[in-house]
mmCIF file of C-alpha atoms in Angstrom:
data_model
loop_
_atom_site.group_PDB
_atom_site.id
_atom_site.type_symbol
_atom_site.label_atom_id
_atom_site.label_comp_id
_atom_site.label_asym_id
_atom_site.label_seq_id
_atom_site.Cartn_x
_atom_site.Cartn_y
_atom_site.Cartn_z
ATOM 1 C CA UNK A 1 105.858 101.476 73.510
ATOM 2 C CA UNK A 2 102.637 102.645 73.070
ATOM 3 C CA UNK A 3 101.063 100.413 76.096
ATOM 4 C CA UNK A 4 104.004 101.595 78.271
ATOM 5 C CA UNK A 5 102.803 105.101 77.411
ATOM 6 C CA UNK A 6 99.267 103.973 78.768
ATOM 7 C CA UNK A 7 100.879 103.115 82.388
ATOM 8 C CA UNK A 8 102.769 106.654 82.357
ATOM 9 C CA UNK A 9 99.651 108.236 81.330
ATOM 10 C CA UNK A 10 97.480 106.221 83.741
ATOM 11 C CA UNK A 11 99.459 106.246 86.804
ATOM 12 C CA UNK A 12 100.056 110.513 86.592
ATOM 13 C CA UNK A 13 96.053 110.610 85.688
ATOM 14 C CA UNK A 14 95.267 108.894 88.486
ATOM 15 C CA UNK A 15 97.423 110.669 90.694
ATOM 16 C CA UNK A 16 95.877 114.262 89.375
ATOM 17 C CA UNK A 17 93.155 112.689 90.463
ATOM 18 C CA UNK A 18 94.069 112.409 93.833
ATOM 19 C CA UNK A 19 95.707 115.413 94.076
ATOM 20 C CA UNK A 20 93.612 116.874 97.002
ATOM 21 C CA UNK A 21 96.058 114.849 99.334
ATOM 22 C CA UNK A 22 99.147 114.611 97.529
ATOM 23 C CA UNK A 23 101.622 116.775 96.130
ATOM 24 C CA UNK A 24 103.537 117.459 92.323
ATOM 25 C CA UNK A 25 106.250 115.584 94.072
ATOM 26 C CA UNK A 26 104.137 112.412 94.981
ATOM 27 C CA UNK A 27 103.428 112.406 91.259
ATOM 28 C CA UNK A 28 107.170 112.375 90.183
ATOM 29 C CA UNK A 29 107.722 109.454 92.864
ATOM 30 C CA UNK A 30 104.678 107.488 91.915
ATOM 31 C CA UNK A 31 105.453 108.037 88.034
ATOM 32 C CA UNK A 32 109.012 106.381 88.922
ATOM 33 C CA UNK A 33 109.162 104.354 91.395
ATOM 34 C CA UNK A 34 106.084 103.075 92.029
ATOM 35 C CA UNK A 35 105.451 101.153 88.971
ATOM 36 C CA UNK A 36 108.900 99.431 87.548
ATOM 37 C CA UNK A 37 109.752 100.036 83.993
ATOM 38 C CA UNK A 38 109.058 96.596 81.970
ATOM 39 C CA UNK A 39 112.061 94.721 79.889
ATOM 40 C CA UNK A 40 109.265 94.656 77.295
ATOM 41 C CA UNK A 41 107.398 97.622 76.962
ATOM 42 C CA UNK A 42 104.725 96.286 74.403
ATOM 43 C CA UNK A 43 103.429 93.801 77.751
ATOM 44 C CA UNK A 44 102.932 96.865 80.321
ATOM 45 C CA UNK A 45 99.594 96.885 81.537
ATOM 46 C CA UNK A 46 98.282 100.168 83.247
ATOM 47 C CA UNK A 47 98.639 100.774 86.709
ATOM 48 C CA UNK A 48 95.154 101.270 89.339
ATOM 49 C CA UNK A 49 96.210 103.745 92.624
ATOM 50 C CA UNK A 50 93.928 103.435 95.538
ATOM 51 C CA UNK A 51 94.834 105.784 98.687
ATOM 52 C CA UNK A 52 93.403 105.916 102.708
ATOM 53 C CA UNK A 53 94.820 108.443 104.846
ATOM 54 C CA UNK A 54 99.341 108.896 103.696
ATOM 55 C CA UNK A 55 98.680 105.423 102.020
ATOM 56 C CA UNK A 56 99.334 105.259 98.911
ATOM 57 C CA UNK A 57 98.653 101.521 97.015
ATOM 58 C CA UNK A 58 99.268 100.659 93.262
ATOM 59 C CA UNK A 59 98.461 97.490 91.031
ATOM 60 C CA UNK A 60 99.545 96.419 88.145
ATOM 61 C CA UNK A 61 100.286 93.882 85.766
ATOM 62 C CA UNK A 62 103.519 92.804 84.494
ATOM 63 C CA UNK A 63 103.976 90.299 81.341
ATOM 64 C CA UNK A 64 108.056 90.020 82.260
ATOM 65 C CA UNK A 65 107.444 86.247 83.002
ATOM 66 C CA UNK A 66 109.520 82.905 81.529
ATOM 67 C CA UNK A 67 105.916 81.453 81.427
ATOM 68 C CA UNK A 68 104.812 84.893 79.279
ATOM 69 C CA UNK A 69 101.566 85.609 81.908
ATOM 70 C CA UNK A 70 100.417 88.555 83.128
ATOM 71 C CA UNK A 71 100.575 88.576 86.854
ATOM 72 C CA UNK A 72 99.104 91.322 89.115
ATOM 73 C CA UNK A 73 102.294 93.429 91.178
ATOM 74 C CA UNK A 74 101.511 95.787 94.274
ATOM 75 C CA UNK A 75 103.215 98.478 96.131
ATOM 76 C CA UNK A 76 102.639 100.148 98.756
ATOM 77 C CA UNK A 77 103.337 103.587 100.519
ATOM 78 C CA UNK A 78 102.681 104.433 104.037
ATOM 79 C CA UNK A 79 104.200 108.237 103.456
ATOM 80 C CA UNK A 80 102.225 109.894 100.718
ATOM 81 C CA UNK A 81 104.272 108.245 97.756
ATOM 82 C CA UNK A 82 107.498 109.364 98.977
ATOM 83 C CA UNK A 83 108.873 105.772 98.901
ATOM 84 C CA UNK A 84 107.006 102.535 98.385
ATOM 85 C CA UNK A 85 107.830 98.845 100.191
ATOM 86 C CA UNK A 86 108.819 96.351 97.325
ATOM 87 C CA UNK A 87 106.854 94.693 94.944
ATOM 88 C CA UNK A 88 104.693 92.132 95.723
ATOM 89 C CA UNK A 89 103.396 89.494 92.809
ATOM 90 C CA UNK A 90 99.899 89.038 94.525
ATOM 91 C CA UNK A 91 98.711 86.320 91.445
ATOM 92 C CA UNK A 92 101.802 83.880 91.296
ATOM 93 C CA UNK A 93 99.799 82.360 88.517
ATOM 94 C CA UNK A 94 102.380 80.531 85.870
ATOM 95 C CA UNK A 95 99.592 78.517 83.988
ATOM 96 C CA UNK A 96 96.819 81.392 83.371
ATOM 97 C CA UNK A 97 97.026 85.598 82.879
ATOM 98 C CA UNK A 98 95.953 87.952 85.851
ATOM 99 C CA UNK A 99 93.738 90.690 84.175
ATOM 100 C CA UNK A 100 91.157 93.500 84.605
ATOM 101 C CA UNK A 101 92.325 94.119 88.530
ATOM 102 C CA UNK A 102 90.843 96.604 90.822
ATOM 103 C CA UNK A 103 92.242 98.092 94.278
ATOM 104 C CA UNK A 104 89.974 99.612 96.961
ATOM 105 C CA UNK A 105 91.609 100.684 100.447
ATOM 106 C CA UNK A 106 90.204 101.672 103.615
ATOM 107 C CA UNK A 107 91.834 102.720 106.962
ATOM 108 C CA UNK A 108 94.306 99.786 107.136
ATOM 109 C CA UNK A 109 92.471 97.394 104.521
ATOM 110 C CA UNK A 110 93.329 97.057 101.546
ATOM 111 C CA UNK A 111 91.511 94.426 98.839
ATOM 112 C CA UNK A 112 92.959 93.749 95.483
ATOM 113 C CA UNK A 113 90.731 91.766 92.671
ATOM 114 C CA UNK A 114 91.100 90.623 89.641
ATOM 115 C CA UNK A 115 90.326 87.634 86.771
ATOM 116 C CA UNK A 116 92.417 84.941 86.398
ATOM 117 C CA UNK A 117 92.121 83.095 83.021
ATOM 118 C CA UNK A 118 93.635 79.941 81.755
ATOM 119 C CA UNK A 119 93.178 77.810 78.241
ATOM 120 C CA UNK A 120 89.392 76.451 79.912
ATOM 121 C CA UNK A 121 88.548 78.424 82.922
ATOM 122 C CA UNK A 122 87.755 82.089 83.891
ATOM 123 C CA UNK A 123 87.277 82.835 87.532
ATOM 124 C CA UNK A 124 87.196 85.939 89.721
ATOM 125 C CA UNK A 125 89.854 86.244 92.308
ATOM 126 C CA UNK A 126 90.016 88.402 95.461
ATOM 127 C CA UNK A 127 93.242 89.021 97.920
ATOM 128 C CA UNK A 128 92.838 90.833 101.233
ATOM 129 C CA UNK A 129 95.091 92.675 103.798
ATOM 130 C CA UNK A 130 94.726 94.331 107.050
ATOM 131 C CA UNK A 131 97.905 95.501 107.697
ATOM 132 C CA UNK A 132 98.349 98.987 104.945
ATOM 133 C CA UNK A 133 99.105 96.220 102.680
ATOM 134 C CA UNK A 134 102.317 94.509 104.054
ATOM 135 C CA UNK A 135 101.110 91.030 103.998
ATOM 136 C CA UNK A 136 97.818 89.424 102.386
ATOM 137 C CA UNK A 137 96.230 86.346 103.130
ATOM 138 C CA UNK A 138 95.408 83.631 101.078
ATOM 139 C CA UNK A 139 93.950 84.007 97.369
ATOM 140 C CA UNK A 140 90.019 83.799 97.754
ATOM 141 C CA UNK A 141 88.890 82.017 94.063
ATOM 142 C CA UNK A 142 85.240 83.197 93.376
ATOM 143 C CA UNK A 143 82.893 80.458 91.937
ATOM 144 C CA UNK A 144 80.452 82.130 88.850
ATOM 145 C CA UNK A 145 77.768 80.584 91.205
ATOM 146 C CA UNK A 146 78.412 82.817 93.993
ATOM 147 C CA UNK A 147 80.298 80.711 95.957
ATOM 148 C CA UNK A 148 83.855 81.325 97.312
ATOM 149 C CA UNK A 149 85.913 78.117 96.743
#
């Protein structure tokens, strides 16, 4: 309970935040519908908003998996939070946990991170789109050398 709490808190924080461009209203929509309501509350990880222009874009993790991962969900909304697309799982990872993500968006770009950590590996991950996030492309796996692989 307490961790869903934290994505309440976070997401109507974050929206405060923001508030130069959106309304009380965007806040009651992005407290609702933007991020679902987990079957088990104790695995809700807190939500990250990123905005460009109307465009509203959240991330977040969800533990609601048979294989008991975290996996990183997105949403996006092209009219100031009014209504959001469906969820996307951008991670799709059933063998390691999706944590510590970040969101940046810009014009019609929008890039999602985040680390993706199994029983022996640890690796930074990045996922682009350039269409207000309706599609990405493939995951980009980022070497601790430098290199993208």
């Amino acid at each position: 309970m307490k961790q869903y709490l934290a994505v309440c808190g976070i997401a109507i924080i974050a929206v405060a935040m923001i508030g130069t461009t959106t309304t009380t209203t965007t806040m009651t929509y992005l407290a609702t519908y933007a991020v679902e309501k987990p079957s088990k509350p104790s695995k809700a990880v807190p939500a990250v908003i990123a905005t460009s222009d109307e465009n509203v874009y959240v991330v977040w993790g969800n533990n609601d998996t048979t294989e008991n991962n975290t996996e990183v969900m997105f949403r996006a909304s092209n009219d100031g939070g009014q209504s959001y697309a469906d969820k996307i799982n951008l991670s799709n990872s059933s063998s390691s946990n999706s944590t510590d993500f970040a969101i940046e968006a810009t014009d019609n770009n929008v890039i999602v991170s985040w680390w993706e950590t199994n029983s022996s590996n640890t690796e930074p991950i990045i996922i682009f789109s350039n269409d207000h996030g309706t599609t990405f492309g493939p995951i980009l796996r980022l070497a601790s050398n430098g290199t993208m692989g």
